[in-house]
Backbone as JSON, one array per atom type, in Angstrom:
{
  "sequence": "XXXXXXXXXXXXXXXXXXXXXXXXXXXXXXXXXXXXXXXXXXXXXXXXXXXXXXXXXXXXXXXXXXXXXXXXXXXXXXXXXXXXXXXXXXXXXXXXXXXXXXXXXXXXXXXXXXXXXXXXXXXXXXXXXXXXXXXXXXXXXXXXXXXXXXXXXXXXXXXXXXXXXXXXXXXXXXXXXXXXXXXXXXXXXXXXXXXXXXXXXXXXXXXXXXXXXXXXX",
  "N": [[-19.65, -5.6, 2.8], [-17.71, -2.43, 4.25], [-15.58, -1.21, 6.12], [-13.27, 1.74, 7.1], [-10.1, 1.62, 8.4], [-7.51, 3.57, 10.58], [-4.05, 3.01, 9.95], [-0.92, 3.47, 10.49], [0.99, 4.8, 8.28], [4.33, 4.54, 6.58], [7.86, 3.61, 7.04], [7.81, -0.13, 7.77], [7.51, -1.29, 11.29], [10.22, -2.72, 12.89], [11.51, -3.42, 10.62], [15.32, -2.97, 9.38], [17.28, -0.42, 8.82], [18.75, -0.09, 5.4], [17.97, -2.61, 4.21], [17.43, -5.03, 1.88], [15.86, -3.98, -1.06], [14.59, -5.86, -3.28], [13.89, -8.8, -3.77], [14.46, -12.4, -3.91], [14.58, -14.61, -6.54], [12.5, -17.66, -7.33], [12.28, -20.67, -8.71], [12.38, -23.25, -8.72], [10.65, -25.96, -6.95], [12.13, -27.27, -4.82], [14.01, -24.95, -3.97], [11.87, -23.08, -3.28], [10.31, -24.05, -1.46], [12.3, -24.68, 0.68], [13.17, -21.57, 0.96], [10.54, -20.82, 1.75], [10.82, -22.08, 4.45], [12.58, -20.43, 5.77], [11.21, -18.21, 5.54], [8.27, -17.86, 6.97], [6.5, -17.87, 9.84], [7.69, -18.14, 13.21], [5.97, -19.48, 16.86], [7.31, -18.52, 18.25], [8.44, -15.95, 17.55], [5.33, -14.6, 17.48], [5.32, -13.91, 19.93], [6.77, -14.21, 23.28], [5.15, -15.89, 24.47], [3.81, -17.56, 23.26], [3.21, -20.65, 21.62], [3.1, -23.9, 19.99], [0.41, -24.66, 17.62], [-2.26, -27.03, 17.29], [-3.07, -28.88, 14.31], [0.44, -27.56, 13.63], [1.87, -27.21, 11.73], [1.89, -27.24, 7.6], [2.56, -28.25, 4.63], [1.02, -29.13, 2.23], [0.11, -28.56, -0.72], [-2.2, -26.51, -1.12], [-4.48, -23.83, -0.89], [-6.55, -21.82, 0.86], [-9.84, -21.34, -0.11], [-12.8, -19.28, -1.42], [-15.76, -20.43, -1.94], [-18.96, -20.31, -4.16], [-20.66, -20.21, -2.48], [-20.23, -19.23, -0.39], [-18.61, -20.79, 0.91], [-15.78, -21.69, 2.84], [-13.1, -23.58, 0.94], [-10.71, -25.48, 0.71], [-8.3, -25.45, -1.85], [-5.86, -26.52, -4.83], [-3.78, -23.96, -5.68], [-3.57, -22.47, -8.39], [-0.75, -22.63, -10.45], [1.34, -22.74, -8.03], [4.31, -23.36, -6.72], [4.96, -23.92, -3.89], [3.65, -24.1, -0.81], [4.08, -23.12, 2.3], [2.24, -23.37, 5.7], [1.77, -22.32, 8.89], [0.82, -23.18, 12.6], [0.03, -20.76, 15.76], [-0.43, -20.58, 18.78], [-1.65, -18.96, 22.17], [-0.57, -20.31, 25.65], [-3.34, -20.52, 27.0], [-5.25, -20.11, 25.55], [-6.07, -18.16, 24.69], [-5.39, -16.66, 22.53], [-5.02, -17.18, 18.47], [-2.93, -17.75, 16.34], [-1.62, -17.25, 13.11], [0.7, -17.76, 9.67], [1.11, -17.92, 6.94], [3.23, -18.92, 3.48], [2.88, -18.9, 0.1], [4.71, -19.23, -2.97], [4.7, -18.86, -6.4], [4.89, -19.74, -9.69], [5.23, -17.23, -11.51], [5.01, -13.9, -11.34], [2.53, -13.02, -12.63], [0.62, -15.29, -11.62], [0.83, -14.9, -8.94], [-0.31, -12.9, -8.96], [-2.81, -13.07, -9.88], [-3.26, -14.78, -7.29], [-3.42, -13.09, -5.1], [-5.96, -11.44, -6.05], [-8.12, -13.43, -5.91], [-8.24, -13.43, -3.4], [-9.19, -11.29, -2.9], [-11.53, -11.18, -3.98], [-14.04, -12.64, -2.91], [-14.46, -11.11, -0.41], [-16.03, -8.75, -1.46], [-18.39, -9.81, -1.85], [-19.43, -11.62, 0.28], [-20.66, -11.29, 3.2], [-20.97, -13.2, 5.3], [-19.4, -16.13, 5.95], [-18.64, -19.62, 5.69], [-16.9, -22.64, 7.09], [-15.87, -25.07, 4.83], [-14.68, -27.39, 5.96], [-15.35, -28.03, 8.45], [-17.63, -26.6, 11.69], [-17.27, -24.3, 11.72], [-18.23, -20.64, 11.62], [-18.4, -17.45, 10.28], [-19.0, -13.79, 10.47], [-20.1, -10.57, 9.37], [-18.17, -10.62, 7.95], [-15.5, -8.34, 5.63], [-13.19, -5.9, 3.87], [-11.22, -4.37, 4.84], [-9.89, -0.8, 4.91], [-6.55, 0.72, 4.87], [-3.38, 2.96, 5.6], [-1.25, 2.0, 3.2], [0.72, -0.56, 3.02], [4.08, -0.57, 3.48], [6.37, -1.52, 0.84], [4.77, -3.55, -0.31], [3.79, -5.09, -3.22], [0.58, -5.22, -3.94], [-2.31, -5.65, -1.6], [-4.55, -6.82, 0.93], [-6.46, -6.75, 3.34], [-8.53, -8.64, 5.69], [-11.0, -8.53, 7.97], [-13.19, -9.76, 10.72], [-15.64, -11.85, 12.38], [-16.2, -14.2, 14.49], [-18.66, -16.59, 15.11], [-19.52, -18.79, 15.27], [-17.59, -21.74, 16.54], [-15.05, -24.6, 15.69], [-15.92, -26.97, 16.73], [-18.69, -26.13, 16.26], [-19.48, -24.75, 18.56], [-20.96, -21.82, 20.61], [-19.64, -18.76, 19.49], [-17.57, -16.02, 20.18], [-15.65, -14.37, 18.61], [-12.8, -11.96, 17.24], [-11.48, -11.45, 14.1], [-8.36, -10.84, 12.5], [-6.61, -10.95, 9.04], [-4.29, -10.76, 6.85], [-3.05, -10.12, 3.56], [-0.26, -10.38, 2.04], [1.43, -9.15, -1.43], [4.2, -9.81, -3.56], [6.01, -9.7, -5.86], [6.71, -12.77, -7.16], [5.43, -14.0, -4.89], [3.15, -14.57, -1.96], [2.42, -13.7, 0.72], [1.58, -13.75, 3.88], [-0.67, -13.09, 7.35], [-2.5, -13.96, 10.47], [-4.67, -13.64, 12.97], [-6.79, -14.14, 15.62], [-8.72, -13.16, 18.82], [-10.7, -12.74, 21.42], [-13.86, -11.4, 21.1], [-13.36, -7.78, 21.23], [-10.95, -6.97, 20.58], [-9.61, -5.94, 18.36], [-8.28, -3.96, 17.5], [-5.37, -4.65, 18.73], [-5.02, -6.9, 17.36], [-4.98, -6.49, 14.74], [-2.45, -4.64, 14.9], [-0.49, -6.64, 16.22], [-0.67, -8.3, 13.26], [0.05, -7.02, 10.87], [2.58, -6.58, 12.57], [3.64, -8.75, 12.11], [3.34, -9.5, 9.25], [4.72, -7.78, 8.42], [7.48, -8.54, 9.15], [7.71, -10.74, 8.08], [7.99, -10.1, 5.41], [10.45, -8.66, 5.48], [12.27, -10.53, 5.76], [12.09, -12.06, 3.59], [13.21, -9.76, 1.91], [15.42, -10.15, 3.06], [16.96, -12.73, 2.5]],
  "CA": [[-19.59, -4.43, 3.66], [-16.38, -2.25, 4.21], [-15.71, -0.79, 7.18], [-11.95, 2.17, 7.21], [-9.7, 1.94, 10.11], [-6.49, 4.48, 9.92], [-3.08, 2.39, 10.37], [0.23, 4.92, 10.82], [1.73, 4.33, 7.13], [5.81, 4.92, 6.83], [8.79, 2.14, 6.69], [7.43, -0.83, 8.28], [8.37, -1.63, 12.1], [11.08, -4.02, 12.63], [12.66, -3.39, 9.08], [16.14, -2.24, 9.91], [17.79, 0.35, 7.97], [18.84, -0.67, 4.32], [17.34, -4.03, 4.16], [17.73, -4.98, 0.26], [14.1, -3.93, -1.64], [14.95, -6.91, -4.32], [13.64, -9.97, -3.18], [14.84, -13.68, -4.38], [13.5, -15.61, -7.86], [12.59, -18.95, -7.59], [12.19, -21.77, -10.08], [12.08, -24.43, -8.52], [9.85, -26.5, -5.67], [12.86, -27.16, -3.85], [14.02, -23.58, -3.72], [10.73, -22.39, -2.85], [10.41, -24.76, 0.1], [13.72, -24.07, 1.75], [12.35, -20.07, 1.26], [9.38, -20.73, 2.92], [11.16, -22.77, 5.88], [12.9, -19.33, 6.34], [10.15, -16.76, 5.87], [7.31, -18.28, 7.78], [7.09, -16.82, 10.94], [7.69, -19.72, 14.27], [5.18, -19.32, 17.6], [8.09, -16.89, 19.39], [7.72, -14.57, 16.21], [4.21, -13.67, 17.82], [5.8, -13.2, 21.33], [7.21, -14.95, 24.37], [4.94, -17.03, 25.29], [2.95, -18.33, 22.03], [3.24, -22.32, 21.47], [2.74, -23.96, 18.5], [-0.92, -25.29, 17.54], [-2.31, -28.55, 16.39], [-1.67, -28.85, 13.72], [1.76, -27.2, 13.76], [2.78, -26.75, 10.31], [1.34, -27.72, 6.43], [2.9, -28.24, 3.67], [0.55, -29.65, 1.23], [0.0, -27.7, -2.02], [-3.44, -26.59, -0.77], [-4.41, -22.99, -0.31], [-8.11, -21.67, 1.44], [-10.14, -20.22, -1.2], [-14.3, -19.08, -0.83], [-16.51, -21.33, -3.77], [-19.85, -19.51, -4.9], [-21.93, -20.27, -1.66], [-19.71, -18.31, 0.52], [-18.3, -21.64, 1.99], [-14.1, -21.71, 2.68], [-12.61, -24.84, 1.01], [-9.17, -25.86, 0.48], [-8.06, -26.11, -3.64], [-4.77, -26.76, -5.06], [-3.19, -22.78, -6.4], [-2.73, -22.5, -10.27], [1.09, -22.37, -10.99], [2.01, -22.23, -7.21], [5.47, -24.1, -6.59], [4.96, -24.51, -2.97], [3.07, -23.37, 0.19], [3.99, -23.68, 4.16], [1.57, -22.27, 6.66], [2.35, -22.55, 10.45], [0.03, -22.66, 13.55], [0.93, -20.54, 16.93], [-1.84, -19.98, 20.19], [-1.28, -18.71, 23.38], [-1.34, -21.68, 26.05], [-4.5, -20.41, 27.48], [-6.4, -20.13, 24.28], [-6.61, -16.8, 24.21], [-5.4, -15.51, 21.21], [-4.68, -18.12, 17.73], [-2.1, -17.09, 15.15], [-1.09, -18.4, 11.68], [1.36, -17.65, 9.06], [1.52, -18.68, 5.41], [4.06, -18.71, 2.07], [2.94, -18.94, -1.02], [5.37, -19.2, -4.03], [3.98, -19.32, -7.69], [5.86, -19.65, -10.73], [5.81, -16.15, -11.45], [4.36, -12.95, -10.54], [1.16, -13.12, -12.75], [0.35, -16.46, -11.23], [0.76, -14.52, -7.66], [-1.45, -11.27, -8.77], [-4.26, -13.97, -9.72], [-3.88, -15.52, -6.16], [-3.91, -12.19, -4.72], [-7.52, -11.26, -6.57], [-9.08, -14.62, -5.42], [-8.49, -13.35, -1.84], [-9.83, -9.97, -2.4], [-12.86, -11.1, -4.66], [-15.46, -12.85, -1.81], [-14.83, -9.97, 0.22], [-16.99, -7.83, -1.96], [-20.05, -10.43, -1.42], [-20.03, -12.94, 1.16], [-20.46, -10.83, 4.33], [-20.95, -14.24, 6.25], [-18.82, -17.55, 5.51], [-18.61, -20.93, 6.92], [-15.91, -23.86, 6.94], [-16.58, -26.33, 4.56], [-14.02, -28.74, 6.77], [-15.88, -27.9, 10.01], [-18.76, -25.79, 11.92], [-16.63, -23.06, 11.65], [-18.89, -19.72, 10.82], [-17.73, -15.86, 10.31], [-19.96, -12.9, 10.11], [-19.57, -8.88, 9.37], [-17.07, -10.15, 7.47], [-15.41, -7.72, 5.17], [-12.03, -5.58, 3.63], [-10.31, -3.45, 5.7], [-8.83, 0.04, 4.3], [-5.63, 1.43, 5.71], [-2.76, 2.89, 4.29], [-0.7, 0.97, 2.5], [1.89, -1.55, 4.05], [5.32, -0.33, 3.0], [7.35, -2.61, 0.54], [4.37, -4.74, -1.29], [2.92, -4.78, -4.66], [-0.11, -4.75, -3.41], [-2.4, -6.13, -0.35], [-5.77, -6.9, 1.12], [-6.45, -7.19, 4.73], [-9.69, -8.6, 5.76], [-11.26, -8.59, 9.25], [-14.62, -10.14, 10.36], [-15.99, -12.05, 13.6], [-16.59, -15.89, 14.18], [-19.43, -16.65, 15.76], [-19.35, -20.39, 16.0], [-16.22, -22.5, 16.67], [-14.71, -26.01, 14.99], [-16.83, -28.23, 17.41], [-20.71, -26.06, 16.35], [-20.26, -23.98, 19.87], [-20.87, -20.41, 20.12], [-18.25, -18.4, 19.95], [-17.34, -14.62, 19.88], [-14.06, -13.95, 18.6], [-12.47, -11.07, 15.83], [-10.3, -12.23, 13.63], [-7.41, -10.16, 11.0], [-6.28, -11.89, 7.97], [-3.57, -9.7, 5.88], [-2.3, -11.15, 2.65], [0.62, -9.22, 0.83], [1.82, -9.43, -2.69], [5.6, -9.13, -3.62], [6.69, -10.17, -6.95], [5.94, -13.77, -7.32], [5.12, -14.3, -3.56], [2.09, -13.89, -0.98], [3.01, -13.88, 2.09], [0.04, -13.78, 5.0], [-0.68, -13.46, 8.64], [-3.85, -14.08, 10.48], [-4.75, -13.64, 14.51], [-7.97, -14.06, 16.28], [-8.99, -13.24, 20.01], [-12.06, -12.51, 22.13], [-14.21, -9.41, 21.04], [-12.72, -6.14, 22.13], [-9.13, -6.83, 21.12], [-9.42, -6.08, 17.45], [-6.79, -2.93, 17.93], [-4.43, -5.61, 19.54], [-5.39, -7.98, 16.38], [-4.4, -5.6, 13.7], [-1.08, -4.37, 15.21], [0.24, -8.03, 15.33], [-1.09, -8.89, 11.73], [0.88, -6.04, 10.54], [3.74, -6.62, 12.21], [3.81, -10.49, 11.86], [3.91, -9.8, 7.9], [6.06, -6.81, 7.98], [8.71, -9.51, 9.47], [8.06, -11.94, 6.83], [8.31, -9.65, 4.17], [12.31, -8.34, 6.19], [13.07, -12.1, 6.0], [12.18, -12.46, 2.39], [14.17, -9.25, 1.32], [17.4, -10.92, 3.03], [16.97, -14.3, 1.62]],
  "C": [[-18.13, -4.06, 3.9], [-16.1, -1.31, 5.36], [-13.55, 0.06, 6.97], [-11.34, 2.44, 8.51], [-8.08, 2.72, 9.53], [-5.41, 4.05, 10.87], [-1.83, 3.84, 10.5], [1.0, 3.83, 9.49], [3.19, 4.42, 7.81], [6.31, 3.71, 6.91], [7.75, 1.31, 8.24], [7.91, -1.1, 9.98], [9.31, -2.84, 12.19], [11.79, -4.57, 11.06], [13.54, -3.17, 9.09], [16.58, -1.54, 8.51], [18.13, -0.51, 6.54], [18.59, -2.17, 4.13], [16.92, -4.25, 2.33], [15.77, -4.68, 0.37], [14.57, -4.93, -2.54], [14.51, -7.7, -3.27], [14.51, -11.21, -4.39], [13.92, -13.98, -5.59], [13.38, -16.85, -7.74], [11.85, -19.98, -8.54], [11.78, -22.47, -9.58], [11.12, -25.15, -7.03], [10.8, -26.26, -4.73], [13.76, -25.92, -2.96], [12.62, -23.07, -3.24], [10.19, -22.8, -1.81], [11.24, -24.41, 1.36], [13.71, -22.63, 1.8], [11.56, -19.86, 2.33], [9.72, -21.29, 4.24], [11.5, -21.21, 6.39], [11.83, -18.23, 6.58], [8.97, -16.94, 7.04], [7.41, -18.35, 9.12], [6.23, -18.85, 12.56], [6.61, -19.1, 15.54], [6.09, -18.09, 18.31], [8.14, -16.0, 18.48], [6.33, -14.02, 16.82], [4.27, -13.28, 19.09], [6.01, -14.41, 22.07], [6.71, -16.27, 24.44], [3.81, -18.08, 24.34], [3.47, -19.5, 21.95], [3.09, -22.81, 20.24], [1.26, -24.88, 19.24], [-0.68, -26.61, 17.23], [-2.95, -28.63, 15.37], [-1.02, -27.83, 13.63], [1.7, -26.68, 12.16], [1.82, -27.85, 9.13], [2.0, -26.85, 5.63], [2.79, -28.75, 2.54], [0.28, -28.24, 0.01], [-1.83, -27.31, -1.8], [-3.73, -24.68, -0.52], [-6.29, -22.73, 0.17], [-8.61, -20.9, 0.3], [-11.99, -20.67, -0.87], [-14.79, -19.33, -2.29], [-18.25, -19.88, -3.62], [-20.97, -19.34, -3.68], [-21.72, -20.03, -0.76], [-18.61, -19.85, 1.66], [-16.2, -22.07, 1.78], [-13.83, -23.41, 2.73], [-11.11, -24.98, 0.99], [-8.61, -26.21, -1.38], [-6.23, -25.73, -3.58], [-4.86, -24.86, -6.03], [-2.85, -22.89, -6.99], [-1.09, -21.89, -9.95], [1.74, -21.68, -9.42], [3.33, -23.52, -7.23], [5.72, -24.51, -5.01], [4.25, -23.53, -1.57], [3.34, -24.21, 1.77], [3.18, -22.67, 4.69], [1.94, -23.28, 8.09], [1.57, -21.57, 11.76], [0.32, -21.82, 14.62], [-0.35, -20.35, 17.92], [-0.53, -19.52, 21.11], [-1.48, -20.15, 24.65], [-2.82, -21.61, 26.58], [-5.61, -20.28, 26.8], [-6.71, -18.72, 24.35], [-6.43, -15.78, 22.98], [-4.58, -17.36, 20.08], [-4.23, -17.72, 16.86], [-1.91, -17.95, 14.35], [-0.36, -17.39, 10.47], [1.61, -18.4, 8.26], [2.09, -17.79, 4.31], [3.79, -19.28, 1.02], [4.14, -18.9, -1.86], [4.63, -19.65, -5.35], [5.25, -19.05, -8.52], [6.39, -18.3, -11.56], [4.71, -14.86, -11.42], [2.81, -12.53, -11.04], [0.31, -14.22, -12.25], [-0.02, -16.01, -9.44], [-0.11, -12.96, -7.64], [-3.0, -11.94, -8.8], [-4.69, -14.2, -8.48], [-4.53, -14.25, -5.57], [-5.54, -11.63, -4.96], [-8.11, -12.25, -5.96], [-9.04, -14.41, -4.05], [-9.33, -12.27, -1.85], [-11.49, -10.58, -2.67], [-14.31, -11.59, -3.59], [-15.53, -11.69, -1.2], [-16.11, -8.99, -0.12], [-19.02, -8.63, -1.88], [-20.06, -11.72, -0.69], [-19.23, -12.27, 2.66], [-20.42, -12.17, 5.46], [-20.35, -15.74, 5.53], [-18.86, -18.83, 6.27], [-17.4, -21.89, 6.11], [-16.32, -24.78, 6.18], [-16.09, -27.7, 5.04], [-14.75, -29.03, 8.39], [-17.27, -27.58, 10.0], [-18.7, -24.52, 11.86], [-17.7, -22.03, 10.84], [-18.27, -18.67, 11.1], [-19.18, -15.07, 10.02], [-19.03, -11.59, 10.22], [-17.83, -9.07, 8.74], [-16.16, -9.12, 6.18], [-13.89, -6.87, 4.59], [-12.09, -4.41, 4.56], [-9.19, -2.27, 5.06], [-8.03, 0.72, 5.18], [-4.37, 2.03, 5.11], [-1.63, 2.22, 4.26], [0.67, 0.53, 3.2], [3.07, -1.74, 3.07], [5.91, -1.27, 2.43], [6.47, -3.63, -0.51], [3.81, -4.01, -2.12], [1.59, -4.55, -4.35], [-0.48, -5.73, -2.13], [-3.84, -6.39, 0.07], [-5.65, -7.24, 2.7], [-8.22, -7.27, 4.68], [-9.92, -8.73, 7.49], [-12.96, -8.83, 9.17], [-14.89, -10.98, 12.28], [-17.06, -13.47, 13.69], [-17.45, -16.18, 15.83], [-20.1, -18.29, 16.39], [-17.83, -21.36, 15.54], [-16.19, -23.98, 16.02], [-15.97, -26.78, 15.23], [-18.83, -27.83, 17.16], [-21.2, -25.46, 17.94], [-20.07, -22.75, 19.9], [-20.19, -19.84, 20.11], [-18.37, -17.02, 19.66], [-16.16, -14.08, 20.06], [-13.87, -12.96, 17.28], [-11.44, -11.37, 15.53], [-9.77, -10.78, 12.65], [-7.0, -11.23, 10.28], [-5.5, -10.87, 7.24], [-2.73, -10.42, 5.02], [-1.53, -10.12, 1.94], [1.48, -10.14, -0.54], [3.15, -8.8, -2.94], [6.27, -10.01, -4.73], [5.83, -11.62, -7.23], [5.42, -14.74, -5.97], [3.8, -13.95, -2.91], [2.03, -14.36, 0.05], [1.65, -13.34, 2.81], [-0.36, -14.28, 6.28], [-2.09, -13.21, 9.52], [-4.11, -14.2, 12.2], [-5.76, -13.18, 14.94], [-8.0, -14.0, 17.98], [-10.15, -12.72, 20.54], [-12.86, -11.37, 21.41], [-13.66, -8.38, 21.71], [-11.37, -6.02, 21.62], [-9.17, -6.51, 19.71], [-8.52, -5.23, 17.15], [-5.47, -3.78, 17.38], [-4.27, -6.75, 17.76], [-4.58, -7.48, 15.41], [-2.95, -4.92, 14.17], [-0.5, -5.54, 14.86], [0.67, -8.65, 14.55], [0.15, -7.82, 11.24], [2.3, -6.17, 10.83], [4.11, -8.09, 12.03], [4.4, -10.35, 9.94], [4.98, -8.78, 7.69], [7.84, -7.7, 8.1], [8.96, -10.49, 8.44], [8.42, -11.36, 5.87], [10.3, -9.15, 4.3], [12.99, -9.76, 5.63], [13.0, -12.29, 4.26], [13.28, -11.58, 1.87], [15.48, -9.76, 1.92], [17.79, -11.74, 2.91], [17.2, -14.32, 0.7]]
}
C-alpha cells in the first residue's frame, strides 16, 4: 500500500551555502569507519534533550533486511566496507531515534542495497522482528518530492503495533534511506500516534545533516 504526503522540495535545511556537492571515495574499512564516526548523527543531533539508547552504537557488519515471510532479520551487506548505526530516545520514552552509515565498495554495490530497502515495501504491508515481538502494520513507501543532493531515496513509514517485550503498542514510525555515490546514509524516528508530521520533519532533517557532513568530509 502507498499512501503521498507533499514535503516542501528546494536546498535541504541546515545545508549552508556552497557546501562541496562531491562527496569522499573510500577504499578501505578503515577509511570508511573513521567516515562513519563523523557522519552518523550523536543524540544532541535530534535536539537538546535526546540521550543515547541501549544499545548506543553498532558496528558490526550487519544491516536489517525483510526475508520472504515479511520477517526483519539482520544479514551481512554484499561488498559493504563498513556500517555504524547509533541509538538516541528522549528520557521519557517518548520519541526513539536512530541513525545509520553504510559504505560499500562502490556505488553499484550501494544502488543494490538501496533496492533491497525499497523492494518489501511493495508487498509486506505488515512485518515482524525476527530478533523480538516486535510487529509493524500499514506499513508502506512514502512519496514526496525529492530530497535535494541524493542519487536516489526511499522513505518508508508504517505503525508498530506491538513492542520488543509482546505488549501492545501504538506508535508511527519514519525510516528514510538516501543513496549518494557509494554510500546510504539513513534516519529513522518513532513516537505515539498523532505525531507523524513531527516524525517526518526530523527524518528529513536528521539525514539532510548527514548527507552536509558527508559533503565536507
Amino acid at each position: 500500500m502507498a499512501l503521498a504526503f507533499a514535503f516542501s522540495g528546494g536546498k535541504d535545511e541546515g545545508e549552508p551555502s556552497g557546501t562541496p556537492s562531491k562527496v569522499p571515495s573510500v577504499s578501505s574499512s578503515a577509511a570508511a569507519s573513521d567516515l562513519a564516526e563523523r557522519v552518523t548523527l550523536t543524540p544532541k543531533d535530534w535536539g537538546s534533550t535526546f540521550v543515547r539508547d541501549s544499545p548506543y552504537q553498532s558496528t558490526g557488519l550487519t544491516w536489517p533486511a525483510v526475508d520472504q515471510d515479511c520477517k526483519v532479520t539482520q544479514e551481512p551487506p554484499v561488498g559493504a566496507l563498513a556500517v555504524l548505526s547509533r541509538n538516541a530516545k528522549e528520557p521519557d520514552g517518548t520519541a526513539f531515534s536512530g541513525s545509520s552509515f553504510i559504505t560499500y565498495k562502490g556505488a553499484d554495490f550501494a544502488k543494490r542495497g538501496i533496492t533491497r530497502q525499497r523492494e518489501p515495501l511493495q508487498r509486506c504491508p505488515k512485518m515482524s522482528d525476527a530478533g523480538s515481538k516486535l510487529q509493524y502494520d500499514k506499513v508502506h513507501e512514502v512519496a514526496f518530492a525529492e530530497l535535494k543532493g541524493f542519487d536516489d531515496w526511499v522513505a518508508e513509514e508504517g505503525h508498530i503495533s506491538v513492542d520488543t517485550d509482546g505488549k501492545k503498542a501504538d506508535a508511527e514510525y519514519t525510516l528514510l534511506t538516501g543513496l549518494k555515490g557509494q554510500f546510504l546514509l539513513q534516519s529513522y524516528i518513532n513516537r505515539a500516534s498523532g505525531s507523524q508530521e513531527r516524525n517526518r520533519d526530523d527524518a528529513v532533517k536528521a539525514l539532510s545533516r548527514m548527507l552536509s557532513r558527508l559533503k565536507n568530509s
